[in-house]
Tab-separated table of N, CA and C in Angstrom:
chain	number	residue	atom	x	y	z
A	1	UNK	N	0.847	-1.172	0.000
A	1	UNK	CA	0.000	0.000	0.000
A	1	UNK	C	0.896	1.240	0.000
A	2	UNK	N	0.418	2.234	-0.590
A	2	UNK	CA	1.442	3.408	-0.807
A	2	UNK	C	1.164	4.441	-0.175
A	3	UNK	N	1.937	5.591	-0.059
A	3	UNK	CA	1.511	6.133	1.169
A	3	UNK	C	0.346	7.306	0.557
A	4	UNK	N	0.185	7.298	-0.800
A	4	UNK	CA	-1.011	8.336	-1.088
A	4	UNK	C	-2.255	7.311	-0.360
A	5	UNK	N	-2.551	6.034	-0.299
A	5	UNK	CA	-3.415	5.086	-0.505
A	5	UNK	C	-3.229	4.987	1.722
A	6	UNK	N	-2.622	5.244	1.895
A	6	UNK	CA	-2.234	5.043	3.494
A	6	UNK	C	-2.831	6.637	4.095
A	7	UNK	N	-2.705	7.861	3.022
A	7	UNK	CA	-3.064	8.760	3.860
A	7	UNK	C	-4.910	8.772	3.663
A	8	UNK	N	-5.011	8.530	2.296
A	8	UNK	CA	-6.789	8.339	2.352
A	8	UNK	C	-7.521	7.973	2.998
A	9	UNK	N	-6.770	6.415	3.358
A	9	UNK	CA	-7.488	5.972	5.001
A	9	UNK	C	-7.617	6.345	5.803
A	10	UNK	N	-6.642	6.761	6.061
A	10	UNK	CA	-6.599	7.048	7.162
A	10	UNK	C	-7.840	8.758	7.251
A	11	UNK	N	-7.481	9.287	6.617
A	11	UNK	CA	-8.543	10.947	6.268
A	11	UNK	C	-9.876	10.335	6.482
A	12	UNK	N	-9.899	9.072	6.041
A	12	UNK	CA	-11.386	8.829	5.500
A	12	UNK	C	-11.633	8.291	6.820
A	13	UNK	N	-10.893	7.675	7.531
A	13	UNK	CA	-11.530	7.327	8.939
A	13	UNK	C	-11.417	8.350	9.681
A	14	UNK	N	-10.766	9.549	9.776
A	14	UNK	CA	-10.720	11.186	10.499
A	14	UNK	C	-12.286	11.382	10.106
A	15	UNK	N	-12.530	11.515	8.884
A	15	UNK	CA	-13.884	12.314	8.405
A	15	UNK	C	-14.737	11.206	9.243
A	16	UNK	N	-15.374	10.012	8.712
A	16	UNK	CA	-16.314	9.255	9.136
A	16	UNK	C	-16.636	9.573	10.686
A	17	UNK	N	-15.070	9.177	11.479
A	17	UNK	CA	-15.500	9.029	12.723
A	17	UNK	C	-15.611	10.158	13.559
A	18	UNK	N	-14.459	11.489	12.998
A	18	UNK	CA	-14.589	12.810	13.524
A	18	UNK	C	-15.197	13.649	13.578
A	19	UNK	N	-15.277	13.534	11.869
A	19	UNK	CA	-15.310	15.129	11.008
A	19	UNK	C	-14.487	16.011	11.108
A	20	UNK	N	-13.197	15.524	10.883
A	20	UNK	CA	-11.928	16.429	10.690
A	20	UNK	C	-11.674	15.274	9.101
A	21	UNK	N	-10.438	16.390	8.452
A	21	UNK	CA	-9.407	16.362	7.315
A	21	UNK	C	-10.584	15.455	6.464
A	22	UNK	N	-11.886	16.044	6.290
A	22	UNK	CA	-12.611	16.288	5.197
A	22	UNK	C	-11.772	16.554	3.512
A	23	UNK	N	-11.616	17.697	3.764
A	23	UNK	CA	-11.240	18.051	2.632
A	23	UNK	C	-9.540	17.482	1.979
A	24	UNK	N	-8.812	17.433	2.660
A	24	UNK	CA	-8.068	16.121	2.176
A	24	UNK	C	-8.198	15.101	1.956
A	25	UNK	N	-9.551	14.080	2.617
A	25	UNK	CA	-10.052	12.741	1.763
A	25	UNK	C	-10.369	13.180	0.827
A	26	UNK	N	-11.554	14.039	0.282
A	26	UNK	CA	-11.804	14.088	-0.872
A	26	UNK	C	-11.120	14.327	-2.121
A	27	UNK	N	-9.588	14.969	-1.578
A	27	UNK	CA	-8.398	15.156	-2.772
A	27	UNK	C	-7.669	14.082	-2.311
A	28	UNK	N	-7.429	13.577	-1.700
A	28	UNK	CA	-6.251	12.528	-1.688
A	28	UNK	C	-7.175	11.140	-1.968
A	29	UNK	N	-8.180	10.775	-1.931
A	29	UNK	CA	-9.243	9.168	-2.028
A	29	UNK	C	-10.367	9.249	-2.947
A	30	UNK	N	-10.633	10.835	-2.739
A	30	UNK	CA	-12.202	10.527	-3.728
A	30	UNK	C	-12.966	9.643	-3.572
A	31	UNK	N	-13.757	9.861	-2.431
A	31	UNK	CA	-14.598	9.309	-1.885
A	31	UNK	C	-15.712	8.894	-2.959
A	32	UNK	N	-16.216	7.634	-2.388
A	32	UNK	CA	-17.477	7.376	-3.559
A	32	UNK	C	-18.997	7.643	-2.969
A	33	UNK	N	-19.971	7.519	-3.911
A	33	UNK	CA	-21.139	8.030	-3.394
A	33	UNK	C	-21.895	7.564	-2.026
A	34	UNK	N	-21.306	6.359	-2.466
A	34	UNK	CA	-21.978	5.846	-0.430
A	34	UNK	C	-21.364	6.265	0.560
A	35	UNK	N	-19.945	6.431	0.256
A	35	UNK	CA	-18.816	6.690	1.239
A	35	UNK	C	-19.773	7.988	1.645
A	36	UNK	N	-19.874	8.814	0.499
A	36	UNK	CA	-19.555	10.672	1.203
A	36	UNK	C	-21.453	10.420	1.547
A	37	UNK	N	-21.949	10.062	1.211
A	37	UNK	CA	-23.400	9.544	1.648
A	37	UNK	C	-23.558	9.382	3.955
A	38	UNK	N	-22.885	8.481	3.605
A	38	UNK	CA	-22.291	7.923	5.170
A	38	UNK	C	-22.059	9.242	6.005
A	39	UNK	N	-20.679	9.900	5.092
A	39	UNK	CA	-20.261	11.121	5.777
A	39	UNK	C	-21.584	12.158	5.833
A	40	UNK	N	-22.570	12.009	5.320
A	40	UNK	CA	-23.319	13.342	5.412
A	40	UNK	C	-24.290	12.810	6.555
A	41	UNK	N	-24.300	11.483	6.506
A	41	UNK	CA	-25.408	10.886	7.368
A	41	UNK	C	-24.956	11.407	8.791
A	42	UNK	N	-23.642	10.909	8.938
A	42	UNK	CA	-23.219	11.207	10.236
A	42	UNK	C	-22.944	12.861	10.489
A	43	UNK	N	-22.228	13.308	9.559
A	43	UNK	CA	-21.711	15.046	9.808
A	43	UNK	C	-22.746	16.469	9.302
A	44	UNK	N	-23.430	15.423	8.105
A	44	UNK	CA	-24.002	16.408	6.967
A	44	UNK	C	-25.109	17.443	7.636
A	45	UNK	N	-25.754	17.457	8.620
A	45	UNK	CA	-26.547	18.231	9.288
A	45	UNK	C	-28.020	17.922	8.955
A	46	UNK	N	-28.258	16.746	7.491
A	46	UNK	CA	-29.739	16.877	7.106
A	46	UNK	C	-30.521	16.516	7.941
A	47	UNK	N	-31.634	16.424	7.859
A	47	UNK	CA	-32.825	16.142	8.532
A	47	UNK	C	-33.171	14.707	8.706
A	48	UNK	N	-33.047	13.860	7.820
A	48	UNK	CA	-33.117	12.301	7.795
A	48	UNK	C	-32.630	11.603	6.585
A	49	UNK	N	-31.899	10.907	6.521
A	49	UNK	CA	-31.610	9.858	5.070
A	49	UNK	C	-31.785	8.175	5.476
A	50	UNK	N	-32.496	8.157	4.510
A	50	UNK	CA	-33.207	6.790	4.400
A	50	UNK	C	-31.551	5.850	3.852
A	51	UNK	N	-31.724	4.691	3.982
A	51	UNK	CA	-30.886	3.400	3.883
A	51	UNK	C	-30.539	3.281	2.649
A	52	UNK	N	-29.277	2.949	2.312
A	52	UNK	CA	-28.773	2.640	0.798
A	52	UNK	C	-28.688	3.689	0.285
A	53	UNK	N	-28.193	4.868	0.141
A	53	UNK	CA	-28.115	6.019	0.038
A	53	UNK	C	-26.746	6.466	-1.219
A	54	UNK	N	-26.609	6.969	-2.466
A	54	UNK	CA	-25.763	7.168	-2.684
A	54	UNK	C	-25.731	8.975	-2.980
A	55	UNK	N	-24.861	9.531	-3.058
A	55	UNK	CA	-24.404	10.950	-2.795
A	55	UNK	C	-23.282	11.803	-2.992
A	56	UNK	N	-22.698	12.011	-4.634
A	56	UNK	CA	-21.842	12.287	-5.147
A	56	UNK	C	-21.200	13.820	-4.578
A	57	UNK	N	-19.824	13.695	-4.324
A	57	UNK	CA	-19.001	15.133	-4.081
A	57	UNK	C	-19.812	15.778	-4.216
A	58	UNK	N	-19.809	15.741	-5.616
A	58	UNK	CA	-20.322	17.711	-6.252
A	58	UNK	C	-21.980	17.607	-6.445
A	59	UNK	N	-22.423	17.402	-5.454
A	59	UNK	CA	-24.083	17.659	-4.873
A	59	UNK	C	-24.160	18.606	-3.989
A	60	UNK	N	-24.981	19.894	-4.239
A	60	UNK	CA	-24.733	20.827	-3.290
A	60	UNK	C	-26.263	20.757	-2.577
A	61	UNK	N	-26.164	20.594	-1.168
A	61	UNK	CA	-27.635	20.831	-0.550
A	61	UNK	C	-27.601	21.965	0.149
A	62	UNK	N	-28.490	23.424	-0.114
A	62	UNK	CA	-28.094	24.392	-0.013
A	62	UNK	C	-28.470	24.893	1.522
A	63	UNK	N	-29.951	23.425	2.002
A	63	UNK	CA	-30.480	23.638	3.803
A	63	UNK	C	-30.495	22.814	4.132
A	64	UNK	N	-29.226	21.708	4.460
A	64	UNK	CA	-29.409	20.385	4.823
A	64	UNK	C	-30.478	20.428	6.272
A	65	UNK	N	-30.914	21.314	6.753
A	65	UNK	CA	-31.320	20.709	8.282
A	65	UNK	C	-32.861	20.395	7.178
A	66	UNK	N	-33.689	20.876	6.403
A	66	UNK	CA	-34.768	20.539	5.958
A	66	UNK	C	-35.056	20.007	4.917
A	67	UNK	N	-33.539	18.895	4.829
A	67	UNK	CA	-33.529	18.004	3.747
A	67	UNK	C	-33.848	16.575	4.289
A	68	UNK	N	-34.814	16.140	3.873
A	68	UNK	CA	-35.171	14.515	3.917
A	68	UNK	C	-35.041	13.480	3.112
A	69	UNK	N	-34.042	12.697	2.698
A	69	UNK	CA	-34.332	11.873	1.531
A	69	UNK	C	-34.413	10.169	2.258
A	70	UNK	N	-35.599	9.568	1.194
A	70	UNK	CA	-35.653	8.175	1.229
A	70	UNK	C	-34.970	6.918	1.390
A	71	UNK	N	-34.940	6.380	1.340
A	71	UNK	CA	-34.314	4.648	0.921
A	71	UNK	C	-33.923	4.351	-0.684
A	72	UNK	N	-32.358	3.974	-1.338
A	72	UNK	CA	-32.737	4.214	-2.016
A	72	UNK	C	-31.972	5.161	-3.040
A	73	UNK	N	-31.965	6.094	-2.657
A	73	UNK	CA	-31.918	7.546	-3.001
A	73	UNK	C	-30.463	7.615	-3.747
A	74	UNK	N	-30.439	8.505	-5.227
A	74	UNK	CA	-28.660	8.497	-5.559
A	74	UNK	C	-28.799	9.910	-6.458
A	75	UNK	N	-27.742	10.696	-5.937
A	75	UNK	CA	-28.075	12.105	-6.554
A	75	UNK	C	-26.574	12.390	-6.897
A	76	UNK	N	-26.450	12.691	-7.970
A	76	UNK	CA	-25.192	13.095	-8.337
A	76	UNK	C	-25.432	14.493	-9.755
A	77	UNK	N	-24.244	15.425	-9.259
A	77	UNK	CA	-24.445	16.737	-10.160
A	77	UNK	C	-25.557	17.287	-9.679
A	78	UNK	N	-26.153	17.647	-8.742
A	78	UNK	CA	-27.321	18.345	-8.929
A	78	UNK	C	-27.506	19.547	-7.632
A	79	UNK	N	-28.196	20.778	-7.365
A	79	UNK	CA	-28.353	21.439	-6.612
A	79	UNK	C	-29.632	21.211	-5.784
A	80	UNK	N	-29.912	21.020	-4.310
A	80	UNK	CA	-31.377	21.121	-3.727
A	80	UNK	C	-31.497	21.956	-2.946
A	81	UNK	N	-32.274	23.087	-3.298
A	81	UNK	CA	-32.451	24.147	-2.806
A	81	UNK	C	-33.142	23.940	-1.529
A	82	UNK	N	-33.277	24.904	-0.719
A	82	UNK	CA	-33.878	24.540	0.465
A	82	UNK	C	-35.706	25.514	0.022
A	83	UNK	N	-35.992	25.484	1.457
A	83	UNK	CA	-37.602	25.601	1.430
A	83	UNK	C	-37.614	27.434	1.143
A	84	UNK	N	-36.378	28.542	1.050
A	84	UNK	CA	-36.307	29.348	0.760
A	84	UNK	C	-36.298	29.820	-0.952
A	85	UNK	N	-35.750	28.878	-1.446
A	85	UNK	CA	-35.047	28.738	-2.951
A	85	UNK	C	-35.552	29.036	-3.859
């Protein structure tokens, strides 16, 4: 294992379990959609996410506290405005 592949893990278990060195997993591992899914479940602030969840980087949720999504669910490229928008 190399050490670009040694620091990802390691970031990626900072983010999951902390929520620190975020933004270095995502440049050093590139997290995949369940991964950063997970991370929002636990850090992301939304309102509820249903099971099986996928959730690409560059998805911007603009009011996670009054975001709810299903079971299911896979959003990639896209903006969700909040209840202001």
């Amino acid at each position: 294992m190399n050490l670009r592949a040694r620091l990802g893990a390691l970031c990626r278990r900072l983010a999951l379990h902390h929520g620190r060195a975020v933004g270095l997993w995502r440049r050093l591992a590139a997290p995949t959609g369940v991964q950063w899914a997970e991370y929002l479940r636990r850090h992301g602030g939304l309102h509820a996410m249903g099971e099986r969840c996928s959730i690409q980087t560059n998805v911007v949720i603009t009011d996670p506290a009054y975001t709810r999504l299903g079971h299911n669910v896979s959003l990639s490229g896209c903006t969700l405005f909040g209840h202001d928008g």
